[in-house]
Amino acid sequence: MSTKNIPFEQLPITDRFMFAMVFSHKEIAKPFLEAILGIKIHELKDPEPEKTIEVSPVSKGIRYDVFVKETGPNGESIRSFDIELQMENTDNIPKRTRFYQAMCDSDALLKGEKYYNLKELYIIFICPDDIFKQGRAVYRFKNLDVDNPKIEMGDQCFKN
């Protein structure tokens, strides 16, 4: 098995290593997140490339491509962002976002902590293909009532 040695300067953003390195810079991650999500971010805490979460030795874990938290003026945690690069359509992104939400939430609270302490969570998959085939560059999802979509669940989890 041979591996290609590509000079660092020639690595595309779609390379896993380069993607993590680029988005681990707050100066790049912040305006990117603000643009695609249409939100204003106060300040990003140092992004963590390839952060892993494992609940137990026998359960499936995850490795975020880049995980970052927004902090407020007093250093308090405001919301979290998981930025994923998905170069091929594996037909599992919807269920994968569900699992990533569960794993992130399981890591967000300490034992005995109240659920209302959960902060906003944004799970972002960057894909070269339009997996929903509606001709849009960005899709934004949140939990809504099936019978009356004007009613939001209010769980503060957004999948993009």
JSON list of C-alpha atoms in Angstrom, two decimals:
[
{"chain": "A", "resi": 1, "resn": "MET", "atom": "CA", "xyz": [0.00, 0.00, 0.00]},
{"chain": "A", "resi": 2, "resn": "SER", "atom": "CA", "xyz": [1.47, 3.34, -1.01]},
{"chain": "A", "resi": 3, "resn": "THR", "atom": "CA", "xyz": [0.67, 6.75, 0.36]},
{"chain": "A", "resi": 4, "resn": "LYS", "atom": "CA", "xyz": [1.02, 10.04, -1.47]},
{"chain": "A", "resi": 5, "resn": "ASN", "atom": "CA", "xyz": [3.10, 12.74, 0.10]},
{"chain": "A", "resi": 6, "resn": "ILE", "atom": "CA", "xyz": [1.42, 15.98, -0.90]},
{"chain": "A", "resi": 7, "resn": "PRO", "atom": "CA", "xyz": [3.10, 19.24, 0.14]},
{"chain": "A", "resi": 8, "resn": "PHE", "atom": "CA", "xyz": [1.13, 21.06, 2.84]},
{"chain": "A", "resi": 9, "resn": "GLU", "atom": "CA", "xyz": [0.61, 24.08, 0.58]},
{"chain": "A", "resi": 10, "resn": "GLN", "atom": "CA", "xyz": [-1.10, 21.89, -2.02]},
{"chain": "A", "resi": 11, "resn": "LEU", "atom": "CA", "xyz": [-3.59, 20.15, 0.29]},
{"chain": "A", "resi": 12, "resn": "PRO", "atom": "CA", "xyz": [-7.19, 21.04, -0.65]},
{"chain": "A", "resi": 13, "resn": "ILE", "atom": "CA", "xyz": [-9.69, 22.16, 2.00]},
{"chain": "A", "resi": 14, "resn": "THR", "atom": "CA", "xyz": [-11.45, 18.85, 1.37]},
{"chain": "A", "resi": 15, "resn": "ASP", "atom": "CA", "xyz": [-8.50, 16.97, 2.86]},
{"chain": "A", "resi": 16, "resn": "ARG", "atom": "CA", "xyz": [-9.44, 15.82, 6.39]},
{"chain": "A", "resi": 17, "resn": "PHE", "atom": "CA", "xyz": [-6.23, 17.17, 7.94]},
{"chain": "A", "resi": 18, "resn": "MET", "atom": "CA", "xyz": [-6.42, 20.52, 6.12]},
{"chain": "A", "resi": 19, "resn": "PHE", "atom": "CA", "xyz": [-10.12, 20.96, 6.94]},
{"chain": "A", "resi": 20, "resn": "ALA", "atom": "CA", "xyz": [-9.41, 20.45, 10.66]},
{"chain": "A", "resi": 21, "resn": "MET", "atom": "CA", "xyz": [-6.44, 22.82, 10.56]},
{"chain": "A", "resi": 22, "resn": "VAL", "atom": "CA", "xyz": [-8.31, 25.58, 8.71]},
{"chain": "A", "resi": 23, "resn": "PHE", "atom": "CA", "xyz": [-11.42, 25.46, 10.90]},
{"chain": "A", "resi": 24, "resn": "SER", "atom": "CA", "xyz": [-9.41, 25.21, 14.10]},
{"chain": "A", "resi": 25, "resn": "HIS", "atom": "CA", "xyz": [-8.62, 28.91, 13.60]},
{"chain": "A", "resi": 26, "resn": "LYS", "atom": "CA", "xyz": [-11.25, 31.10, 15.26]},
{"chain": "A", "resi": 27, "resn": "GLU", "atom": "CA", "xyz": [-10.66, 33.85, 12.70]},
{"chain": "A", "resi": 28, "resn": "ILE", "atom": "CA", "xyz": [-11.87, 31.50, 9.96]},
{"chain": "A", "resi": 29, "resn": "ALA", "atom": "CA", "xyz": [-14.50, 29.50, 11.84]},
{"chain": "A", "resi": 30, "resn": "LYS", "atom": "CA", "xyz": [-16.36, 32.51, 13.25]},
{"chain": "A", "resi": 31, "resn": "PRO", "atom": "CA", "xyz": [-17.23, 34.34, 10.00]},
{"chain": "A", "resi": 32, "resn": "PHE", "atom": "CA", "xyz": [-17.98, 31.02, 8.30]},
{"chain": "A", "resi": 33, "resn": "LEU", "atom": "CA", "xyz": [-20.47, 30.02, 11.03]},
{"chain": "A", "resi": 34, "resn": "GLU", "atom": "CA", "xyz": [-22.03, 33.49, 11.11]},
{"chain": "A", "resi": 35, "resn": "ALA", "atom": "CA", "xyz": [-22.52, 33.44, 7.32]},
{"chain": "A", "resi": 36, "resn": "ILE", "atom": "CA", "xyz": [-24.07, 29.99, 6.94]},
{"chain": "A", "resi": 37, "resn": "LEU", "atom": "CA", "xyz": [-26.19, 30.15, 10.10]},
{"chain": "A", "resi": 38, "resn": "GLY", "atom": "CA", "xyz": [-27.24, 33.81, 9.89]},
{"chain": "A", "resi": 39, "resn": "ILE", "atom": "CA", "xyz": [-26.27, 34.47, 13.52]},
{"chain": "A", "resi": 40, "resn": "LYS", "atom": "CA", "xyz": [-23.90, 36.80, 15.35]},
{"chain": "A", "resi": 41, "resn": "ILE", "atom": "CA", "xyz": [-21.24, 35.07, 17.47]},
{"chain": "A", "resi": 42, "resn": "HIS", "atom": "CA", "xyz": [-19.67, 36.86, 20.43]},
{"chain": "A", "resi": 43, "resn": "GLU", "atom": "CA", "xyz": [-16.43, 34.90, 20.69]},
{"chain": "A", "resi": 44, "resn": "LEU", "atom": "CA", "xyz": [-15.30, 31.38, 19.93]},
{"chain": "A", "resi": 45, "resn": "LYS", "atom": "CA", "xyz": [-13.35, 29.34, 22.45]},
{"chain": "A", "resi": 46, "resn": "ASP", "atom": "CA", "xyz": [-10.41, 27.52, 20.88]},
{"chain": "A", "resi": 47, "resn": "PRO", "atom": "CA", "xyz": [-11.81, 25.06, 18.31]},
{"chain": "A", "resi": 48, "resn": "GLU", "atom": "CA", "xyz": [-10.95, 21.41, 18.92]},
{"chain": "A", "resi": 49, "resn": "PRO", "atom": "CA", "xyz": [-10.09, 19.44, 15.77]},
{"chain": "A", "resi": 50, "resn": "GLU", "atom": "CA", "xyz": [-10.85, 15.73, 15.89]},
{"chain": "A", "resi": 51, "resn": "LYS", "atom": "CA", "xyz": [-12.37, 15.80, 19.39]},
{"chain": "A", "resi": 52, "resn": "THR", "atom": "CA", "xyz": [-13.62, 12.36, 20.40]},
{"chain": "A", "resi": 53, "resn": "ILE", "atom": "CA", "xyz": [-16.46, 11.33, 22.70]},
{"chain": "A", "resi": 54, "resn": "GLU", "atom": "CA", "xyz": [-16.94, 7.79, 23.97]},
{"chain": "A", "resi": 55, "resn": "VAL", "atom": "CA", "xyz": [-19.71, 7.03, 26.44]},
{"chain": "A", "resi": 56, "resn": "SER", "atom": "CA", "xyz": [-18.62, 3.46, 27.18]},
{"chain": "A", "resi": 57, "resn": "PRO", "atom": "CA", "xyz": [-16.12, 0.92, 25.86]},
{"chain": "A", "resi": 58, "resn": "VAL", "atom": "CA", "xyz": [-18.89, -1.09, 24.18]},
{"chain": "A", "resi": 59, "resn": "SER", "atom": "CA", "xyz": [-20.88, 1.80, 22.67]},
{"chain": "A", "resi": 60, "resn": "LYS", "atom": "CA", "xyz": [-20.18, 3.61, 19.43]},
{"chain": "A", "resi": 61, "resn": "GLY", "atom": "CA", "xyz": [-18.27, 6.84, 19.91]},
{"chain": "A", "resi": 62, "resn": "ILE", "atom": "CA", "xyz": [-17.74, 9.81, 17.62]},
{"chain": "A", "resi": 63, "resn": "ARG", "atom": "CA", "xyz": [-14.91, 11.96, 16.36]},
{"chain": "A", "resi": 64, "resn": "TYR", "atom": "CA", "xyz": [-15.93, 15.51, 15.51]},
{"chain": "A", "resi": 65, "resn": "ASP", "atom": "CA", "xyz": [-14.02, 17.02, 12.60]},
{"chain": "A", "resi": 66, "resn": "VAL", "atom": "CA", "xyz": [-14.07, 20.35, 14.47]},
{"chain": "A", "resi": 67, "resn": "PHE", "atom": "CA", "xyz": [-15.94, 21.13, 17.69]},
{"chain": "A", "resi": 68, "resn": "VAL", "atom": "CA", "xyz": [-16.10, 24.67, 19.04]},
{"chain": "A", "resi": 69, "resn": "LYS", "atom": "CA", "xyz": [-18.02, 26.58, 21.70]},
{"chain": "A", "resi": 70, "resn": "GLU", "atom": "CA", "xyz": [-19.14, 30.19, 21.74]},
{"chain": "A", "resi": 71, "resn": "THR", "atom": "CA", "xyz": [-18.48, 32.10, 24.92]},
{"chain": "A", "resi": 72, "resn": "GLY", "atom": "CA", "xyz": [-20.14, 35.26, 26.18]},
{"chain": "A", "resi": 73, "resn": "PRO", "atom": "CA", "xyz": [-18.61, 38.44, 27.62]},
{"chain": "A", "resi": 74, "resn": "ASN", "atom": "CA", "xyz": [-17.99, 36.76, 30.99]},
{"chain": "A", "resi": 75, "resn": "GLY", "atom": "CA", "xyz": [-16.58, 33.55, 29.50]},
{"chain": "A", "resi": 76, "resn": "GLU", "atom": "CA", "xyz": [-19.86, 31.64, 29.94]},
{"chain": "A", "resi": 77, "resn": "SER", "atom": "CA", "xyz": [-20.74, 28.97, 27.39]},
{"chain": "A", "resi": 78, "resn": "ILE", "atom": "CA", "xyz": [-23.50, 30.13, 25.04]},
{"chain": "A", "resi": 79, "resn": "ARG", "atom": "CA", "xyz": [-23.72, 27.51, 22.27]},
{"chain": "A", "resi": 80, "resn": "SER", "atom": "CA", "xyz": [-21.74, 24.73, 20.60]},
{"chain": "A", "resi": 81, "resn": "PHE", "atom": "CA", "xyz": [-20.93, 23.95, 16.98]},
{"chain": "A", "resi": 82, "resn": "ASP", "atom": "CA", "xyz": [-19.94, 20.66, 15.39]},
{"chain": "A", "resi": 83, "resn": "ILE", "atom": "CA", "xyz": [-18.48, 21.22, 11.90]},
{"chain": "A", "resi": 84, "resn": "GLU", "atom": "CA", "xyz": [-18.22, 18.09, 9.76]},
{"chain": "A", "resi": 85, "resn": "LEU", "atom": "CA", "xyz": [-16.86, 17.57, 6.26]},
{"chain": "A", "resi": 86, "resn": "GLN", "atom": "CA", "xyz": [-18.67, 14.80, 4.37]},
{"chain": "A", "resi": 87, "resn": "MET", "atom": "CA", "xyz": [-17.18, 14.33, 0.92]},
{"chain": "A", "resi": 88, "resn": "GLU", "atom": "CA", "xyz": [-19.33, 11.40, -0.18]},
{"chain": "A", "resi": 89, "resn": "ASN", "atom": "CA", "xyz": [-23.03, 10.79, 0.21]},
{"chain": "A", "resi": 90, "resn": "THR", "atom": "CA", "xyz": [-23.28, 7.73, 2.44]},
{"chain": "A", "resi": 91, "resn": "ASP", "atom": "CA", "xyz": [-27.07, 8.12, 2.80]},
{"chain": "A", "resi": 92, "resn": "ASN", "atom": "CA", "xyz": [-26.69, 8.27, 6.59]},
{"chain": "A", "resi": 93, "resn": "ILE", "atom": "CA", "xyz": [-26.30, 11.99, 7.35]},
{"chain": "A", "resi": 94, "resn": "PRO", "atom": "CA", "xyz": [-29.79, 12.47, 8.88]},
{"chain": "A", "resi": 95, "resn": "LYS", "atom": "CA", "xyz": [-29.31, 9.61, 11.35]},
{"chain": "A", "resi": 96, "resn": "ARG", "atom": "CA", "xyz": [-25.71, 10.58, 11.89]},
{"chain": "A", "resi": 97, "resn": "THR", "atom": "CA", "xyz": [-26.78, 14.10, 12.97]},
{"chain": "A", "resi": 98, "resn": "ARG", "atom": "CA", "xyz": [-29.22, 12.49, 15.40]},
{"chain": "A", "resi": 99, "resn": "PHE", "atom": "CA", "xyz": [-26.44, 10.39, 16.92]},
{"chain": "A", "resi": 100, "resn": "TYR", "atom": "CA", "xyz": [-24.03, 13.33, 17.07]},
{"chain": "A", "resi": 101, "resn": "GLN", "atom": "CA", "xyz": [-26.68, 15.36, 18.90]},
{"chain": "A", "resi": 102, "resn": "ALA", "atom": "CA", "xyz": [-27.13, 12.57, 21.46]},
{"chain": "A", "resi": 103, "resn": "MET", "atom": "CA", "xyz": [-23.39, 12.23, 22.00]},
{"chain": "A", "resi": 104, "resn": "CYS", "atom": "CA", "xyz": [-22.86, 15.97, 22.30]},
{"chain": "A", "resi": 105, "resn": "ASP", "atom": "CA", "xyz": [-25.74, 16.31, 24.76]},
{"chain": "A", "resi": 106, "resn": "SER", "atom": "CA", "xyz": [-24.45, 13.40, 26.84]},
{"chain": "A", "resi": 107, "resn": "ASP", "atom": "CA", "xyz": [-21.16, 15.27, 27.17]},
{"chain": "A", "resi": 108, "resn": "ALA", "atom": "CA", "xyz": [-22.75, 18.68, 27.86]},
{"chain": "A", "resi": 109, "resn": "LEU", "atom": "CA", "xyz": [-24.16, 18.14, 31.38]},
{"chain": "A", "resi": 110, "resn": "LEU", "atom": "CA", "xyz": [-22.52, 17.00, 34.56]},
{"chain": "A", "resi": 111, "resn": "LYS", "atom": "CA", "xyz": [-24.20, 14.39, 36.74]},
{"chain": "A", "resi": 112, "resn": "GLY", "atom": "CA", "xyz": [-27.14, 15.99, 38.56]},
{"chain": "A", "resi": 113, "resn": "GLU", "atom": "CA", "xyz": [-27.16, 19.07, 36.34]},
{"chain": "A", "resi": 114, "resn": "LYS", "atom": "CA", "xyz": [-30.55, 20.39, 35.15]},
{"chain": "A", "resi": 115, "resn": "TYR", "atom": "CA", "xyz": [-31.65, 19.94, 31.52]},
{"chain": "A", "resi": 116, "resn": "TYR", "atom": "CA", "xyz": [-32.31, 23.66, 31.13]},
{"chain": "A", "resi": 117, "resn": "ASN", "atom": "CA", "xyz": [-28.52, 24.09, 31.31]},
{"chain": "A", "resi": 118, "resn": "LEU", "atom": "CA", "xyz": [-28.23, 22.54, 27.85]},
{"chain": "A", "resi": 119, "resn": "LYS", "atom": "CA", "xyz": [-27.06, 25.24, 25.43]},
{"chain": "A", "resi": 120, "resn": "GLU", "atom": "CA", "xyz": [-27.88, 25.72, 21.77]},
{"chain": "A", "resi": 121, "resn": "LEU", "atom": "CA", "xyz": [-26.24, 23.11, 19.56]},
{"chain": "A", "resi": 122, "resn": "TYR", "atom": "CA", "xyz": [-25.53, 23.42, 15.85]},
{"chain": "A", "resi": 123, "resn": "ILE", "atom": "CA", "xyz": [-24.51, 20.35, 13.87]},
{"chain": "A", "resi": 124, "resn": "ILE", "atom": "CA", "xyz": [-23.16, 21.32, 10.45]},
{"chain": "A", "resi": 125, "resn": "PHE", "atom": "CA", "xyz": [-22.36, 18.91, 7.64]},
{"chain": "A", "resi": 126, "resn": "ILE", "atom": "CA", "xyz": [-20.51, 20.39, 4.68]},
{"chain": "A", "resi": 127, "resn": "CYS", "atom": "CA", "xyz": [-21.21, 18.24, 1.64]},
{"chain": "A", "resi": 128, "resn": "PRO", "atom": "CA", "xyz": [-20.29, 18.66, -2.04]},
{"chain": "A", "resi": 129, "resn": "ASP", "atom": "CA", "xyz": [-23.62, 17.06, -3.02]},
{"chain": "A", "resi": 130, "resn": "ASP", "atom": "CA", "xyz": [-27.15, 18.32, -2.45]},
{"chain": "A", "resi": 131, "resn": "ILE", "atom": "CA", "xyz": [-28.37, 15.26, -0.52]},
{"chain": "A", "resi": 132, "resn": "PHE", "atom": "CA", "xyz": [-31.96, 16.58, -0.41]},
{"chain": "A", "resi": 133, "resn": "LYS", "atom": "CA", "xyz": [-31.97, 17.40, -4.15]},
{"chain": "A", "resi": 134, "resn": "GLN", "atom": "CA", "xyz": [-33.82, 20.72, -3.77]},
{"chain": "A", "resi": 135, "resn": "GLY", "atom": "CA", "xyz": [-31.15, 22.91, -5.38]},
{"chain": "A", "resi": 136, "resn": "ARG", "atom": "CA", "xyz": [-30.21, 24.75, -2.20]},
{"chain": "A", "resi": 137, "resn": "ALA", "atom": "CA", "xyz": [-26.74, 25.43, -0.83]},
{"chain": "A", "resi": 138, "resn": "VAL", "atom": "CA", "xyz": [-27.84, 25.45, 2.83]},
{"chain": "A", "resi": 139, "resn": "TYR", "atom": "CA", "xyz": [-30.58, 23.52, 4.64]},
{"chain": "A", "resi": 140, "resn": "ARG", "atom": "CA", "xyz": [-31.58, 24.42, 8.20]},
{"chain": "A", "resi": 141, "resn": "PHE", "atom": "CA", "xyz": [-33.49, 21.94, 10.35]},
{"chain": "A", "resi": 142, "resn": "LYS", "atom": "CA", "xyz": [-35.09, 22.14, 13.79]},
{"chain": "A", "resi": 143, "resn": "ASN", "atom": "CA", "xyz": [-37.75, 20.09, 15.56]},
{"chain": "A", "resi": 144, "resn": "LEU", "atom": "CA", "xyz": [-41.29, 21.19, 14.70]},
{"chain": "A", "resi": 145, "resn": "ASP", "atom": "CA", "xyz": [-44.74, 19.77, 15.42]},
{"chain": "A", "resi": 146, "resn": "VAL", "atom": "CA", "xyz": [-45.93, 17.57, 12.53]},
{"chain": "A", "resi": 147, "resn": "ASP", "atom": "CA", "xyz": [-49.54, 18.80, 12.71]},
{"chain": "A", "resi": 148, "resn": "ASN", "atom": "CA", "xyz": [-48.68, 22.46, 13.26]},
{"chain": "A", "resi": 149, "resn": "PRO", "atom": "CA", "xyz": [-45.17, 23.42, 12.07]},
{"chain": "A", "resi": 150, "resn": "LYS", "atom": "CA", "xyz": [-45.56, 26.83, 13.73]},
{"chain": "A", "resi": 151, "resn": "ILE", "atom": "CA", "xyz": [-45.01, 25.05, 17.05]},
{"chain": "A", "resi": 152, "resn": "GLU", "atom": "CA", "xyz": [-41.34, 24.47, 17.81]},
{"chain": "A", "resi": 153, "resn": "MET", "atom": "CA", "xyz": [-40.06, 21.80, 20.18]},
{"chain": "A", "resi": 154, "resn": "GLY", "atom": "CA", "xyz": [-37.68, 24.41, 21.60]},
{"chain": "A", "resi": 155, "resn": "ASP", "atom": "CA", "xyz": [-34.84, 21.92, 22.21]},
{"chain": "A", "resi": 156, "resn": "GLN", "atom": "CA", "xyz": [-32.33, 24.39, 20.76]},
{"chain": "A", "resi": 157, "resn": "CYS", "atom": "CA", "xyz": [-30.71, 21.84, 18.47]},
{"chain": "A", "resi": 158, "resn": "PHE", "atom": "CA", "xyz": [-30.20, 22.84, 14.85]},
{"chain": "A", "resi": 159, "resn": "LYS", "atom": "CA", "xyz": [-28.94, 20.63, 12.06]},
{"chain": "A", "resi": 160, "resn": "ASN", "atom": "CA", "xyz": [-27.55, 22.23, 8.94]}
]
